[in-house]
XYZ file of C-alpha atoms in Angstrom:
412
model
C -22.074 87.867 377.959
C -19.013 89.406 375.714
C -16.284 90.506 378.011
C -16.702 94.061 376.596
C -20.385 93.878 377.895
C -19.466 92.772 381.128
C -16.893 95.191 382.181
C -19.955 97.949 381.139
C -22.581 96.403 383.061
C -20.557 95.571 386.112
C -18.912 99.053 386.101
C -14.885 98.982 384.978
C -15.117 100.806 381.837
C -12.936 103.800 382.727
C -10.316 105.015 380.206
C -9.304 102.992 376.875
C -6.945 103.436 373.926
C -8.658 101.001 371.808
C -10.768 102.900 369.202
C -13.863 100.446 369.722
C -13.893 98.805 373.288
C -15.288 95.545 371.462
C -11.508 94.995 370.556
C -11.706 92.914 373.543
C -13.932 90.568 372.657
C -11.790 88.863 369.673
C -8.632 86.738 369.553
C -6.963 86.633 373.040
C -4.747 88.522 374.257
C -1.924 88.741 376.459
C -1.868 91.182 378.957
C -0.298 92.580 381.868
C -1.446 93.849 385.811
C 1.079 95.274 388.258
C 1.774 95.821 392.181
C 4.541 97.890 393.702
C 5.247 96.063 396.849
C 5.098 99.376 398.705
C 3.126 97.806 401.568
C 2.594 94.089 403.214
C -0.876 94.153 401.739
C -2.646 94.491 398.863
C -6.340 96.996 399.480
C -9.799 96.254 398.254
C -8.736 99.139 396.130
C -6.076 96.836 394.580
C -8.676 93.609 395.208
C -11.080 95.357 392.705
C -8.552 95.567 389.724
C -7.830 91.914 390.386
C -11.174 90.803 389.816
C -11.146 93.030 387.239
C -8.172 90.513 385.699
C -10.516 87.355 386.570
C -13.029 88.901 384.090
C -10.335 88.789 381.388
C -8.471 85.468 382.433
C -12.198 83.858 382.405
C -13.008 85.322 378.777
C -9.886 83.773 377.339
C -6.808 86.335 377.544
C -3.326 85.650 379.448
C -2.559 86.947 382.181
C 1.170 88.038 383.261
C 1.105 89.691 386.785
C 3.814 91.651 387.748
C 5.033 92.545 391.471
C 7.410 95.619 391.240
C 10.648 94.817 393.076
C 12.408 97.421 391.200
C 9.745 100.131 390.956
C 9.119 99.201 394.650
C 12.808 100.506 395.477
C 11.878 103.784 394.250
C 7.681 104.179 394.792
C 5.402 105.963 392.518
C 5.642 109.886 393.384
C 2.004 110.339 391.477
C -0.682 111.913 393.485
C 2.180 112.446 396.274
C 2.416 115.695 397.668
C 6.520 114.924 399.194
C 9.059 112.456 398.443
C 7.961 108.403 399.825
C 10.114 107.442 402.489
C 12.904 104.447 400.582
C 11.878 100.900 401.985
C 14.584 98.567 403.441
C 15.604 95.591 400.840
C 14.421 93.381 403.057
C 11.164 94.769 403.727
C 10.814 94.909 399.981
C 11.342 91.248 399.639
C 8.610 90.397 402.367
C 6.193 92.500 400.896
C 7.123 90.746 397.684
C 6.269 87.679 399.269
C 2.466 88.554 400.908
C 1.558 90.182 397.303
C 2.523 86.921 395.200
C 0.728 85.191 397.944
C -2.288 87.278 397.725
C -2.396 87.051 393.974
C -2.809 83.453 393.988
C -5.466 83.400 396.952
C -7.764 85.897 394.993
C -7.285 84.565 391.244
C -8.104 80.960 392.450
C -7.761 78.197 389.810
C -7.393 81.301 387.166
C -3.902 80.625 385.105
C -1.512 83.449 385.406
C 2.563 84.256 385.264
C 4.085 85.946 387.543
C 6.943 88.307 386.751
C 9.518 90.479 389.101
C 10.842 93.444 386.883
C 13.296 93.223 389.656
C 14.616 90.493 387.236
C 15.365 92.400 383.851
C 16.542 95.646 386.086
C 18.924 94.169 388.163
C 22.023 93.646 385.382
C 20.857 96.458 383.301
C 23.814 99.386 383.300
C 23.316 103.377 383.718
C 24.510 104.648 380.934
C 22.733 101.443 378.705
C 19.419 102.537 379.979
C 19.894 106.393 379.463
C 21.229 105.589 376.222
C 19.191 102.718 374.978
C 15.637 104.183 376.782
C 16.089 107.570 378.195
C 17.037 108.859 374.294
C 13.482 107.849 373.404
C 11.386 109.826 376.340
C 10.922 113.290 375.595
C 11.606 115.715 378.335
C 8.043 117.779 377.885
C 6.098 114.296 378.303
C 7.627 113.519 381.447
C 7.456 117.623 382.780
C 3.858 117.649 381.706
C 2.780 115.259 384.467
C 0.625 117.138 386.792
C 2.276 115.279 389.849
C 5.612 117.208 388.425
C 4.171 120.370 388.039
C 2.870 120.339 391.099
C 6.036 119.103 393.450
C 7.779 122.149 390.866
C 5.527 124.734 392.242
C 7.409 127.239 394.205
C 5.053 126.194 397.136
C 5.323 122.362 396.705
C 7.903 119.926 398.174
C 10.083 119.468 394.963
C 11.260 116.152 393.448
C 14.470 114.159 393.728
C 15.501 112.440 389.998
C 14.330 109.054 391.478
C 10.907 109.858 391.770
C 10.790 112.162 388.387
C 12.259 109.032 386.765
C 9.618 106.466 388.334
C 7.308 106.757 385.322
C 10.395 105.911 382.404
C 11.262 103.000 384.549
C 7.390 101.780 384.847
C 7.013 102.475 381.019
C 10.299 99.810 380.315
C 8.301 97.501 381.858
C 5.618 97.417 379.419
C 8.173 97.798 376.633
C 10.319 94.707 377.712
C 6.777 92.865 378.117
C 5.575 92.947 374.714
C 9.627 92.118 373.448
C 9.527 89.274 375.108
C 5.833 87.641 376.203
C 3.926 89.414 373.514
C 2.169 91.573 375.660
C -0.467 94.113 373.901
C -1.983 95.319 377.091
C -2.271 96.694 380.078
C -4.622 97.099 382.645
C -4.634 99.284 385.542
C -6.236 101.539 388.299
C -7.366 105.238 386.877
C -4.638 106.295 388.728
C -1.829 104.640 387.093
C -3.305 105.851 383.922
C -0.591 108.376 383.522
C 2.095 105.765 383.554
C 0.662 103.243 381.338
C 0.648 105.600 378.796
C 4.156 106.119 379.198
C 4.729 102.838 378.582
C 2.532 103.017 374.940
C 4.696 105.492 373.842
C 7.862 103.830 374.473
C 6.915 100.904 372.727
C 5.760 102.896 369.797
C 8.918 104.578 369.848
C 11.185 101.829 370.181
C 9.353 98.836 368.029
C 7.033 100.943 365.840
C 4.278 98.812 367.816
C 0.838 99.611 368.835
C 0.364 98.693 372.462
C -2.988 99.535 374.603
C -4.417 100.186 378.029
C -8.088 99.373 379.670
C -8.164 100.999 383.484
C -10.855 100.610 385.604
C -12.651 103.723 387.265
C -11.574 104.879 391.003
C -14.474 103.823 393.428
C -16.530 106.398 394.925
C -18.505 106.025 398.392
C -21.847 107.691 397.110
C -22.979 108.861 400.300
C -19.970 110.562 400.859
C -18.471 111.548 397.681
C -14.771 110.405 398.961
C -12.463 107.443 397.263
C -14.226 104.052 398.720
C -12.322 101.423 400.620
C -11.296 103.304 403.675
C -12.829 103.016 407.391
C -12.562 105.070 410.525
C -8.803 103.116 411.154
C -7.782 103.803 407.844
C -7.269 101.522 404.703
C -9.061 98.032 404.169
C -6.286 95.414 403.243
C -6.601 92.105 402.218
C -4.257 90.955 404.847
C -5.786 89.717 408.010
C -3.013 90.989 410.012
C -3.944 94.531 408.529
C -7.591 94.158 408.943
C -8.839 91.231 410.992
C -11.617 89.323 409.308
C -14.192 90.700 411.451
C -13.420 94.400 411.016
C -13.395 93.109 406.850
C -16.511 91.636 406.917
C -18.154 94.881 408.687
C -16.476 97.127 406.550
C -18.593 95.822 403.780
C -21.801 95.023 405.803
C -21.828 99.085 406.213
C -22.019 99.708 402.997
C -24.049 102.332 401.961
C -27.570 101.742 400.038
C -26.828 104.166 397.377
C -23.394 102.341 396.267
C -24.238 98.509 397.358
C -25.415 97.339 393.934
C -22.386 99.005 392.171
C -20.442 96.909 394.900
C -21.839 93.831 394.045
C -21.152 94.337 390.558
C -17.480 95.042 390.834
C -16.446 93.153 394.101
C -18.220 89.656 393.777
C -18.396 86.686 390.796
C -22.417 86.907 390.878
C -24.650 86.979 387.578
C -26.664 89.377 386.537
C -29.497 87.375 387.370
C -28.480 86.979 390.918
C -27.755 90.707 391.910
C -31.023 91.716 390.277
C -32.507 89.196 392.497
C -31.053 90.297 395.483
C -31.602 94.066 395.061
C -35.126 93.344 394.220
C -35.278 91.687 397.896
C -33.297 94.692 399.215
C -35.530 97.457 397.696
C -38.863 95.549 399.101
C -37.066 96.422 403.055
C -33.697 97.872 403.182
C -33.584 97.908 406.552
C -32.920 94.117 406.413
C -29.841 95.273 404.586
C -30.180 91.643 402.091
C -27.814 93.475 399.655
C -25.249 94.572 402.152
C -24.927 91.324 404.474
C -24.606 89.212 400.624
C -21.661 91.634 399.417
C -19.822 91.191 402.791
C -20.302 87.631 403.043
C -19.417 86.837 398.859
C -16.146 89.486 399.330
C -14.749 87.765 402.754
C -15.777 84.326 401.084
C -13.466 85.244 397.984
C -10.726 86.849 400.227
C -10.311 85.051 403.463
C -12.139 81.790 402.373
C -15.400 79.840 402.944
C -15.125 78.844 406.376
C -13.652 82.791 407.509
C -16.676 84.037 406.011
C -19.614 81.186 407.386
C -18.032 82.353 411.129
C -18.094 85.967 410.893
C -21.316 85.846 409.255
C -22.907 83.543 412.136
C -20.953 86.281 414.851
C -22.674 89.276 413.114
C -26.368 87.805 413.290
C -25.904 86.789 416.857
C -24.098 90.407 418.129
C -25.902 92.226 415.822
C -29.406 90.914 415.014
C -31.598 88.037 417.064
C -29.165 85.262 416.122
C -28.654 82.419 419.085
C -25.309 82.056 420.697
C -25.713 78.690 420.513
C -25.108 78.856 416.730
C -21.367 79.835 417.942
C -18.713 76.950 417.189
C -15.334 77.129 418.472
C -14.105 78.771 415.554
C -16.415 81.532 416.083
C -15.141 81.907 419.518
C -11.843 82.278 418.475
C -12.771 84.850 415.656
C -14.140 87.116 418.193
C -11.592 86.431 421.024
C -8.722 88.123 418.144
C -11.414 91.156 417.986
C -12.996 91.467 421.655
C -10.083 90.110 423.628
C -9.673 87.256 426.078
C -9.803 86.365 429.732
C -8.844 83.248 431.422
C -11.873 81.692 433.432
C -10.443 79.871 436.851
C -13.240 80.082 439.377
C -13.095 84.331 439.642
C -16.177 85.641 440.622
C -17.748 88.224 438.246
C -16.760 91.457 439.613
C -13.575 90.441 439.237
C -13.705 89.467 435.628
C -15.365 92.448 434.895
C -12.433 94.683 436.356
C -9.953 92.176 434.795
C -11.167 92.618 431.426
C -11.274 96.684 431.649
C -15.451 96.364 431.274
C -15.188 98.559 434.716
C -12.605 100.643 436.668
C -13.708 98.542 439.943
C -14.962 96.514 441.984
C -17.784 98.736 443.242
C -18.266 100.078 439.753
C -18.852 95.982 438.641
C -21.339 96.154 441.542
C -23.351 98.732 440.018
C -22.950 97.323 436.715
C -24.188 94.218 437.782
C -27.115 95.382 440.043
C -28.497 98.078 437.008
C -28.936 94.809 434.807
C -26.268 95.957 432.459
C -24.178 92.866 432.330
C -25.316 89.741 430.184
C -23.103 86.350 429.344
C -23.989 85.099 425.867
C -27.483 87.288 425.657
C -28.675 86.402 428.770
C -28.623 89.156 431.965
C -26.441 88.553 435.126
C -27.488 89.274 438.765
C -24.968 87.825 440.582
C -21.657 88.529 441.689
C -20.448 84.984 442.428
C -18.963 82.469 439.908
C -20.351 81.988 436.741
C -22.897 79.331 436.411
C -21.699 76.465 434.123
C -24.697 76.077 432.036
C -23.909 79.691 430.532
C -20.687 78.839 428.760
C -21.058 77.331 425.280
C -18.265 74.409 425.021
C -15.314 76.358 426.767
C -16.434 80.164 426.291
C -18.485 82.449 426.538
C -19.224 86.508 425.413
C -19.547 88.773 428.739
C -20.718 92.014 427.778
C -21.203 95.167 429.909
C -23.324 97.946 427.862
C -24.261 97.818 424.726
C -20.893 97.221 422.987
C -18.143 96.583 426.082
C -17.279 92.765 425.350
C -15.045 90.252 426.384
C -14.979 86.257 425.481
C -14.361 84.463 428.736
C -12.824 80.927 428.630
C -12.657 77.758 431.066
């Protein structure tokens, strides 16, 4: 399948400059993708542009991927309703860091070059860039923004000349790209749109040159109608740290059924062939959610690796559906021991590790707890209140829940 027909089908065709989209399907071409480091983590907003970029690496075009240490210093004001709060130097740096990391995780064995704009920024002078750039950006093009117009208002927040300048400085970048790699292109989120163009102008301007951008369409949660790739606790990122591996794999097992095949199509590597497979499976019995559990299991696989993904899958069938909890390996354990918590097992009897591990206020409430039927270790009920019996831990560990959802892993 041409590259042109793939973005289509799998759903990144947003906004283009080409005249015929098809332009992308000729001689390759080199290209550029950026990240402000303005947090630790990339999102799965971020995660779907860089898939998008795996598309074009795998069809033949060069990819240069750019992390933002100088845009970073000042944050893009667009679609901000008050100024960003500056980030330290050094926190700059470390997010640097965990976005050149994350970059390389996601894209694999794809080739790419990685740039800092940092780099050509740092030695350049005031007055040379006002002169040499800022002569070239008309005033009504960077007033006509409707993040400008909007901080202007009499009832908005304002903006400081840092932030109003955020888009001349983001528009260099593609300029000083195509001087010096040959850049043609740029791709971006619908939201950067705005910017990118910016940055067509200014080479047109400055080299006579004509320069494109491809962005990708902002994901929509069907059911709800709001900007996908956001839980209860907030954001999704990439980062484990951020989101644990668990709480990432759930996020996209509760997808919903109107959006799942559009999810597939953007967020995983699988054919045509294969997602028409698997809907087909999903649309004979969607309450066996097929579509959902293979887009969380092909999105953690890709993010947080193979074995990541194999663990939280075999923890979901067993908390969630019939699954044994003898299918749990150590690894497992420890997956769900970072999401449930842990407590120590030295001899304690089981009111008392009930109470320790907050699954009841006390000791008499553990007794009733107990006694109702409402406490089970790995699946199967308690009755006692005396040690645990040996036989019920799995290697070292075992899950104690209280409830329906109150759980703890226990270990010897």
């Amino acid at each position: 399948m041409k590259l042109s027909k793939e973005l289509e089908w799998r759903g990144f065709v947003n906004q283009y400059t080409y005249k015929d989209i098809s332009a992308l399907d000729g001689e390759p071409i080199t290209f550029y993708f950026g990240v402000d480091p303005s947090a630790s983590s990339m999102t799965v907003g971020n995660l779907a542009a860089m898939i998008m970029v795996s598309h074009f690496i795998n069809h033949g075009h060069r990819a240069i991927l750019l992390v933002g240490g100088a845009t970073g210093m000042i944050g893009d004001p667009d679609g901000k309703a008050s100024e960003r709060k500056l980030l330290s130097l050094e926190d700059i740096e470390k997010n640097k860091n965990n976005i050149c990391k994350q970059y390389s995780k996601i894209l694999g064995e794809n080739k790419f070059e990685l740039v800092d704009n940092f780099d050509w920024f740092k030695d350049m002078s005031y007055l040379g860039f006002l002169r040499d750039i800022g002569k070239h950006v008309p005033m009504s093009q960077m007033l006509g923004r409707d993040f400008v117009k909007n901080r202007l208002e009499s009832s908005g927040d304002g903006i400081s000349y840092a932030e109003f300048s955020y888009v001349l400085i983001q528009a260099y970048d593609f300029y000083y790209l195509s001087k010096t790699e040959g850049v043609t292109l740029q791709l971006c989120g619908s939201d950067q749109w705005g910017n990118s163009i910016a940055g067509v102008d200014l080479t047109r301007r400055l080299t006579g040159q004509e320069v494109n951008v491809f962005s990708n369409p902002l994901i929509i949660n069907k059911s709800t109608g709001k900007k996908f790739g956001k839980s209860e606790d907030g954001a999704i990122w990439l980062d484990e740290k951020l989101t644990s591996v668990y709480k990432f794999y759930q996020f996209w097992l509760n997808s919903d059924d109107e959006g799942v095949e559009d999810y597939l199509k953007i967020y995983s590597f699988l054919t045509q062939a294969q997602i028409e497979e698997t809907m087909t499976q999903f649309n004979q019995d969607r309450s066996k959610r097929i579509a959902q559990k293979t887009l969380a299991y092909e999105v953690t696989k890709l993010v947080h690796g193979q074995n990541r993904a194999e663990s939280v899958k075999r923890i979901s069938e067993v908390l969630f559906e019939s699954g044994s909890y003898e299918n749990l390996v150590e690894q497992d354990f420890t997956e769900l021991s970072r999401e449930l918590g842990l407590i120590k097992y030295t001899g304690q009897g089981l009111v008392e590790i009930l109470v320790e591990a907050n699954l009841a206020t006390s000791r008499s409430t553990a007794r009733k707890f107990i006694e109702s039927g409402a406490v089970y270790a790995n699946g199967s009920r308690i009755n006692y209140t005396e040690t645990l019996d040996e036989n019920l831990f799995i290697g070292n560990n075992l899950v104690l829940r209280r409830g329906k959802n109150s759980q703890v892993v226990v270990q010897k």
